[in-house]
Short mmCIF file of C-alpha atoms in Angstrom, two decimals:
data_model
loop_
_atom_site.label_atom_id
_atom_site.label_comp_id
_atom_site.label_asym_id
_atom_site.label_seq_id
_atom_site.Cartn_x
_atom_site.Cartn_y
_atom_site.Cartn_z
CA MET A 1 -33.19 1.64 -18.98
CA SER A 2 -35.65 3.05 -16.44
CA ASN A 3 -37.34 0.25 -14.43
CA GLY A 4 -35.86 -2.23 -16.90
CA PHE A 5 -34.62 -4.62 -14.22
CA ALA A 6 -37.77 -5.06 -12.14
CA GLY A 7 -38.72 -8.72 -11.73
CA GLN A 8 -35.59 -10.00 -13.46
CA SER A 9 -33.16 -12.58 -12.17
CA VAL A 10 -29.62 -11.51 -11.32
CA GLU A 11 -28.28 -13.13 -14.49
CA ALA A 12 -31.02 -11.71 -16.72
CA ALA A 13 -30.40 -8.24 -15.29
CA ARG A 14 -26.66 -8.57 -15.91
CA ARG A 15 -27.26 -9.55 -19.53
CA ALA A 16 -29.79 -6.74 -20.02
CA LEU A 17 -27.41 -4.20 -18.53
CA ALA A 18 -24.55 -5.38 -20.73
CA THR A 19 -26.75 -5.17 -23.82
CA GLY A 20 -27.85 -1.65 -22.93
CA LEU A 21 -24.31 -0.46 -22.34
CA ARG A 22 -23.10 -2.09 -25.56
CA SER A 23 -25.84 -0.33 -27.53
CA HIS A 24 -24.31 2.95 -26.36
CA ASN A 25 -20.89 1.94 -27.70
CA ILE A 26 -19.34 1.18 -24.31
CA ASP A 27 -16.57 -1.27 -25.20
CA SER A 28 -16.29 -2.72 -21.70
CA ALA A 29 -20.02 -3.42 -21.46
CA ASP A 30 -19.80 -7.00 -20.17
CA LEU A 31 -17.18 -6.22 -17.54
CA ASP A 32 -18.98 -3.03 -16.50
CA ALA A 33 -22.26 -4.88 -16.10
CA ARG A 34 -20.66 -7.54 -13.92
CA LEU A 35 -18.89 -4.99 -11.75
CA LEU A 36 -21.97 -2.82 -11.32
CA ILE A 37 -24.36 -5.61 -10.41
CA GLY A 38 -21.71 -7.19 -8.19
CA ALA A 39 -21.23 -3.90 -6.32
CA MET A 40 -24.97 -3.37 -6.01
CA LEU A 41 -25.41 -6.82 -4.47
CA ASN A 42 -22.03 -6.84 -2.66
CA LEU A 43 -21.11 -10.09 -4.43
CA ASP A 44 -17.91 -11.22 -6.15
CA LEU A 45 -17.93 -13.27 -9.36
CA THR A 46 -18.48 -16.54 -7.48
CA GLY A 47 -21.35 -14.98 -5.53
CA LEU A 48 -22.96 -13.70 -8.71
CA ILE A 49 -22.85 -17.18 -10.22
CA SER A 50 -24.43 -18.66 -7.11
CA ALA A 51 -27.14 -15.99 -7.07
CA ALA A 52 -27.76 -16.06 -10.83
CA HIS A 53 -31.37 -17.26 -10.61
CA ARG A 54 -32.46 -15.11 -7.67
CA THR A 55 -34.98 -12.40 -8.53
CA LEU A 56 -33.93 -8.84 -7.82
CA THR A 57 -35.98 -7.01 -5.23
CA ALA A 58 -37.66 -3.75 -6.21
CA ASP A 59 -35.02 -1.78 -4.29
CA GLU A 60 -32.19 -3.67 -5.99
CA ALA A 61 -33.71 -3.11 -9.43
CA ALA A 62 -34.03 0.59 -8.70
CA ARG A 63 -30.41 0.85 -7.51
CA LEU A 64 -29.16 -0.98 -10.59
CA ASP A 65 -31.21 1.32 -12.78
CA GLY A 66 -29.51 4.28 -11.09
CA PHE A 67 -26.09 2.74 -11.73
CA ALA A 68 -27.00 2.17 -15.39
CA THR A 69 -28.14 5.77 -15.83
CA ARG A 70 -24.90 7.09 -14.38
CA ARG A 71 -22.76 4.79 -16.54
CA LEU A 72 -24.62 5.78 -19.70
CA ALA A 73 -23.99 9.43 -18.78
CA GLY A 74 -20.26 8.72 -18.91
CA GLU A 75 -19.45 8.24 -15.23
CA PRO A 76 -16.67 5.64 -14.82
CA VAL A 77 -17.59 2.37 -13.12
CA ALA A 78 -14.96 3.01 -10.44
CA ARG A 79 -16.66 6.30 -9.55
CA ILE A 80 -20.07 4.67 -9.40
CA ILE A 81 -18.99 1.84 -7.10
CA GLY A 82 -16.45 4.00 -5.25
CA SER A 83 -13.47 1.68 -5.54
CA LYS A 84 -10.79 0.45 -7.92
CA GLU A 85 -8.18 -2.30 -7.76
CA PHE A 86 -4.55 -1.27 -8.20
CA TRP A 87 -1.57 -3.64 -7.96
CA GLY A 88 -4.03 -6.22 -6.65
CA LEU A 89 -5.08 -3.92 -3.80
CA PRO A 90 -8.69 -2.71 -3.40
CA LEU A 91 -8.70 1.07 -3.04
CA GLN A 92 -11.55 3.36 -2.06
CA LEU A 93 -11.96 6.51 -4.15
CA SER A 94 -13.38 9.96 -3.57
CA ALA A 95 -14.14 13.02 -5.67
CA ASP A 96 -10.71 14.38 -4.69
CA THR A 97 -8.70 11.45 -6.06
CA LEU A 98 -7.87 10.19 -9.53
CA VAL A 99 -9.11 6.76 -10.53
CA PRO A 100 -5.87 4.69 -10.44
CA ARG A 101 -5.01 3.45 -13.92
CA PRO A 102 -3.15 0.32 -14.99
CA ASP A 103 -0.53 2.54 -16.70
CA THR A 104 0.50 3.85 -13.29
CA GLU A 105 1.53 0.36 -12.18
CA THR A 106 4.53 0.98 -14.48
CA ILE A 107 5.83 3.39 -11.82
CA VAL A 108 5.68 0.69 -9.17
CA GLU A 109 7.37 -1.82 -11.48
CA ALA A 110 10.16 0.61 -12.39
CA ALA A 111 10.82 1.53 -8.77
CA LEU A 112 10.98 -2.10 -7.64
CA GLU A 113 13.25 -3.06 -10.54
CA HIS A 114 15.71 -0.26 -9.83
CA LEU A 115 15.72 -0.92 -6.12
CA ALA A 116 16.48 -4.57 -6.77
CA GLY A 117 19.35 -3.56 -9.04
CA ASN A 118 21.00 -1.38 -6.42
CA LEU A 119 22.56 -2.49 -3.17
CA ARG A 120 20.37 -0.62 -0.71
CA HIS A 121 20.36 -0.23 3.02
CA THR A 122 17.13 -1.10 4.78
CA PRO A 123 14.67 0.04 5.87
CA LEU A 124 13.92 2.23 2.88
CA ARG A 125 12.29 5.64 3.24
CA ILE A 126 9.84 6.48 0.46
CA ALA A 127 7.91 9.65 -0.41
CA ASP A 128 4.90 9.78 -2.73
CA LEU A 129 4.23 13.34 -3.89
CA GLY A 130 0.58 14.03 -4.71
CA THR A 131 -0.55 10.65 -3.42
CA GLY A 132 -4.28 10.89 -4.21
CA SER A 133 -5.84 7.58 -3.20
CA GLY A 134 -2.43 6.37 -1.98
CA ALA A 135 -2.18 3.86 -4.83
CA ILE A 136 1.55 4.05 -5.60
CA MET A 137 2.69 4.34 -2.00
CA LEU A 138 0.52 1.49 -0.74
CA ALA A 139 1.56 -0.76 -3.63
CA LEU A 140 5.23 -0.17 -2.78
CA LEU A 141 4.71 -0.75 0.94
CA SER A 142 2.88 -3.99 0.15
CA GLU A 143 6.02 -5.21 -1.67
CA LEU A 144 8.72 -3.72 0.60
CA SER A 145 8.00 -5.04 4.06
CA ASP A 146 10.73 -3.00 5.77
CA ALA A 147 9.93 0.30 4.07
CA THR A 148 8.22 3.31 5.57
CA GLY A 149 6.64 6.17 3.70
CA ILE A 150 5.51 9.78 3.67
CA ALA A 151 2.60 10.53 1.36
CA THR A 152 1.80 14.15 0.53
CA ASP A 153 -1.10 15.87 -1.14
CA ILE A 154 -2.33 19.43 -1.30
CA SER A 155 -5.88 18.08 -0.82
CA VAL A 156 -6.76 17.18 2.76
CA ALA A 157 -9.77 15.26 1.48
CA ALA A 158 -7.54 13.14 -0.75
CA LEU A 159 -5.27 12.41 2.21
CA GLN A 160 -8.27 11.24 4.22
CA THR A 161 -9.10 8.80 1.43
CA ALA A 162 -5.48 7.59 1.24
CA ARG A 163 -5.32 7.15 5.02
CA ALA A 164 -8.54 5.12 4.99
CA ASN A 165 -7.04 2.87 2.31
CA ALA A 166 -3.87 2.43 4.37
CA VAL A 167 -5.94 1.44 7.40
CA ALA A 168 -8.03 -1.01 5.37
CA LEU A 169 -4.86 -2.64 4.00
CA ASP A 170 -3.16 -2.75 7.43
CA LEU A 171 -0.37 -0.48 6.20
CA ALA A 172 -1.21 2.67 8.17
CA ARG A 173 1.51 2.14 10.80
CA ARG A 174 4.19 2.43 8.09
CA VAL A 175 3.04 5.61 6.33
CA THR A 176 2.58 9.23 7.40
CA PHE A 177 0.22 11.52 5.52
CA VAL A 178 1.20 15.18 5.15
CA ALA A 179 -0.80 18.04 3.66
CA CYS A 180 1.54 20.12 1.50
CA ASP A 181 2.35 21.01 -2.10
CA TYR A 182 4.50 18.14 -3.39
CA ALA A 183 7.55 17.99 -1.09
CA ALA A 184 7.23 21.41 0.57
CA ALA A 185 7.06 19.94 4.09
CA LEU A 186 9.74 17.25 3.67
CA THR A 187 13.27 17.50 5.00
CA GLY A 188 15.35 14.81 3.30
CA GLY A 189 16.95 11.43 3.87
CA LEU A 190 14.76 9.73 1.29
CA ASP A 191 15.75 6.62 -0.66
CA LEU A 192 12.92 6.76 -3.18
CA ILE A 193 10.57 9.51 -4.36
CA VAL A 194 7.63 8.61 -6.60
CA SER A 195 4.95 10.77 -8.14
CA ASN A 196 2.12 10.75 -10.65
CA PRO A 197 1.69 14.52 -10.94
CA PRO A 198 -0.62 16.48 -13.24
CA TYR A 199 0.84 16.32 -16.76
CA ILE A 200 -1.91 17.16 -19.24
CA PRO A 201 -1.18 20.43 -21.09
CA SER A 202 -3.88 22.94 -20.16
CA ALA A 203 -5.09 23.33 -23.75
CA ASP A 204 -5.59 19.56 -24.07
CA ILE A 205 -7.98 19.23 -21.11
CA ALA A 206 -11.08 19.97 -23.20
CA GLY A 207 -10.26 17.09 -25.55
CA LEU A 208 -9.96 14.43 -22.87
CA ASP A 209 -12.42 11.56 -22.67
CA ARG A 210 -15.50 12.64 -20.73
CA GLU A 211 -14.89 9.96 -18.11
CA VAL A 212 -11.69 11.78 -17.20
CA ARG A 213 -12.61 15.38 -18.05
CA LEU A 214 -15.88 15.41 -16.11
CA HIS A 215 -15.04 13.16 -13.18
CA ASP A 216 -11.33 13.37 -12.25
CA PRO A 217 -10.23 16.35 -10.11
CA MET A 218 -8.95 19.09 -12.43
CA ARG A 219 -5.92 19.97 -10.33
CA ALA A 220 -4.76 16.36 -10.64
CA LEU A 221 -4.86 16.67 -14.44
CA ASP A 222 -3.75 20.17 -15.46
CA GLY A 223 0.03 20.29 -15.84
CA GLY A 224 0.24 23.87 -17.09
CA PRO A 225 0.87 25.19 -20.61
CA ASP A 226 3.23 22.37 -21.66
CA GLY A 227 2.23 19.80 -19.04
CA LEU A 228 5.61 20.01 -17.30
CA ASP A 229 4.97 22.46 -14.45
CA ALA A 230 5.03 19.78 -11.75
CA TYR A 231 8.31 18.26 -12.93
CA ARG A 232 10.01 21.65 -12.78
CA VAL A 233 9.19 21.67 -9.07
CA ILE A 234 9.78 17.98 -8.31
CA ALA A 235 13.14 17.39 -10.03
CA PRO A 236 15.24 19.96 -8.13
CA VAL A 237 13.60 19.28 -4.78
CA ALA A 238 14.13 15.53 -5.26
CA ALA A 239 17.81 16.14 -5.96
CA HIS A 240 17.97 17.86 -2.56
CA LEU A 241 15.87 15.36 -0.58
CA LEU A 242 17.29 12.07 -1.87
CA VAL A 243 20.21 10.31 -0.22
CA PRO A 244 23.20 9.60 -2.50
CA GLY A 245 22.13 6.81 -4.82
CA GLY A 246 18.46 7.57 -4.18
CA LEU A 247 15.87 7.33 -6.94
CA LEU A 248 13.16 9.57 -8.38
CA VAL A 249 10.48 7.77 -10.44
CA VAL A 250 7.66 9.78 -12.02
CA GLU A 251 4.79 9.08 -14.39
CA VAL A 252 4.70 11.13 -17.58
CA GLY A 253 2.38 11.55 -20.53
CA HIS A 254 2.84 10.66 -24.17
CA ASP A 255 6.00 12.22 -25.68
CA GLN A 256 7.09 13.78 -22.36
CA SER A 257 9.79 11.34 -21.27
CA GLU A 258 12.74 13.11 -22.92
CA ALA A 259 11.73 16.52 -21.63
CA VAL A 260 11.29 15.23 -18.08
CA ALA A 261 14.60 13.35 -18.23
CA GLY A 262 16.16 16.64 -19.29
CA LEU A 263 14.68 18.40 -16.26
CA MET A 264 16.09 15.67 -14.03
CA ALA A 265 19.54 16.02 -15.59
CA ALA A 266 19.42 19.80 -15.20
CA ALA A 267 18.66 19.28 -11.50
CA GLY A 268 21.73 17.08 -11.10
CA LEU A 269 20.08 13.67 -11.28
CA VAL A 270 21.36 10.95 -13.60
CA PRO A 271 18.53 9.78 -15.90
CA ALA A 272 18.05 6.06 -16.53
CA PRO A 273 16.20 4.57 -19.53
CA ALA A 274 12.47 5.19 -19.22
CA LYS A 275 10.16 2.22 -18.69
CA ALA A 276 7.32 1.73 -21.15
CA ASP A 277 3.78 0.76 -20.22
CA LEU A 278 1.85 -2.04 -21.93
CA ALA A 279 0.93 0.29 -24.82
CA GLY A 280 4.61 1.02 -25.48
CA ILE A 281 4.46 4.58 -24.13
CA ARG A 282 7.53 5.55 -22.10
CA ARG A 283 5.55 6.05 -18.94
CA ALA A 284 8.04 5.93 -16.04
CA VAL A 285 11.00 8.32 -16.05
CA ILE A 286 13.78 7.52 -13.59
CA GLY A 287 16.54 9.70 -12.21
CA GLN A 288 19.20 8.75 -9.68
CA LYS A 289 21.16 10.95 -7.33
CA ALA A 290 24.82 10.18 -7.85
CA PRO A 291 26.23 7.79 -5.23
CA ILE A 292 29.13 8.93 -3.06
CA LYS A 293 32.39 7.95 -4.76
CA ARG A 294 34.63 5.93 -2.51
CA SER A 295 38.38 6.12 -2.93
#
């Protein structure tokens, strides 16, 4: 597509970009084209419609050509534009964070549903283990106005991205960011622990889609030989850190829900029915620390 957008109107360039992406078997060609040209011009959908007949400048055409080249090489749109929406919240990304996926919203839904079904004291204390961009934690804080959180990650760079997102969303005063491996620096008293840890079996990494394999951070993907290494760490530590009645909600991969529920049970947590994502995959596995029995 080199220099293919020079002298074109915004709308003509969008159509040309979509056609080019579609010719390379990119299923989301129309959406990708709109997002890329919108990011390049810093315009939302309404702005793009208003600017449809404006001619791109030479610099704009060159930038769009660069975006097109990167997309055709398999780089995800979210990586190219540096942001992704999750739970209706705009989140900045970095090379050290996963691109938040719609499937992960299942974790937020499951946590909110189970909290609503339990009589809870407020304010809630939440921990997000391996927070990445902060997506899960910030989504929960946006829904639970009295909650506070601790978000951990082994990557300091990822924590910087998550903190910037918290500041941008005016949630920074309610969350603390801690550099550690999962919950290694936490001391307890938590009502809810959430996590989207690495869960891809090591041998399966090579077969992942190139958008994931080449662009997501490897340590956020590789879950060890069977994909369950992280859960073996998280389940027992959660059983220790949660208050009685507290909840652990984790994302899992295809066909992992029963194994992870078993790890929770072995750690002393009481598994609840897993929550499926929109594709029917049991995506969110829930365990509860037994409440104190009252005589």
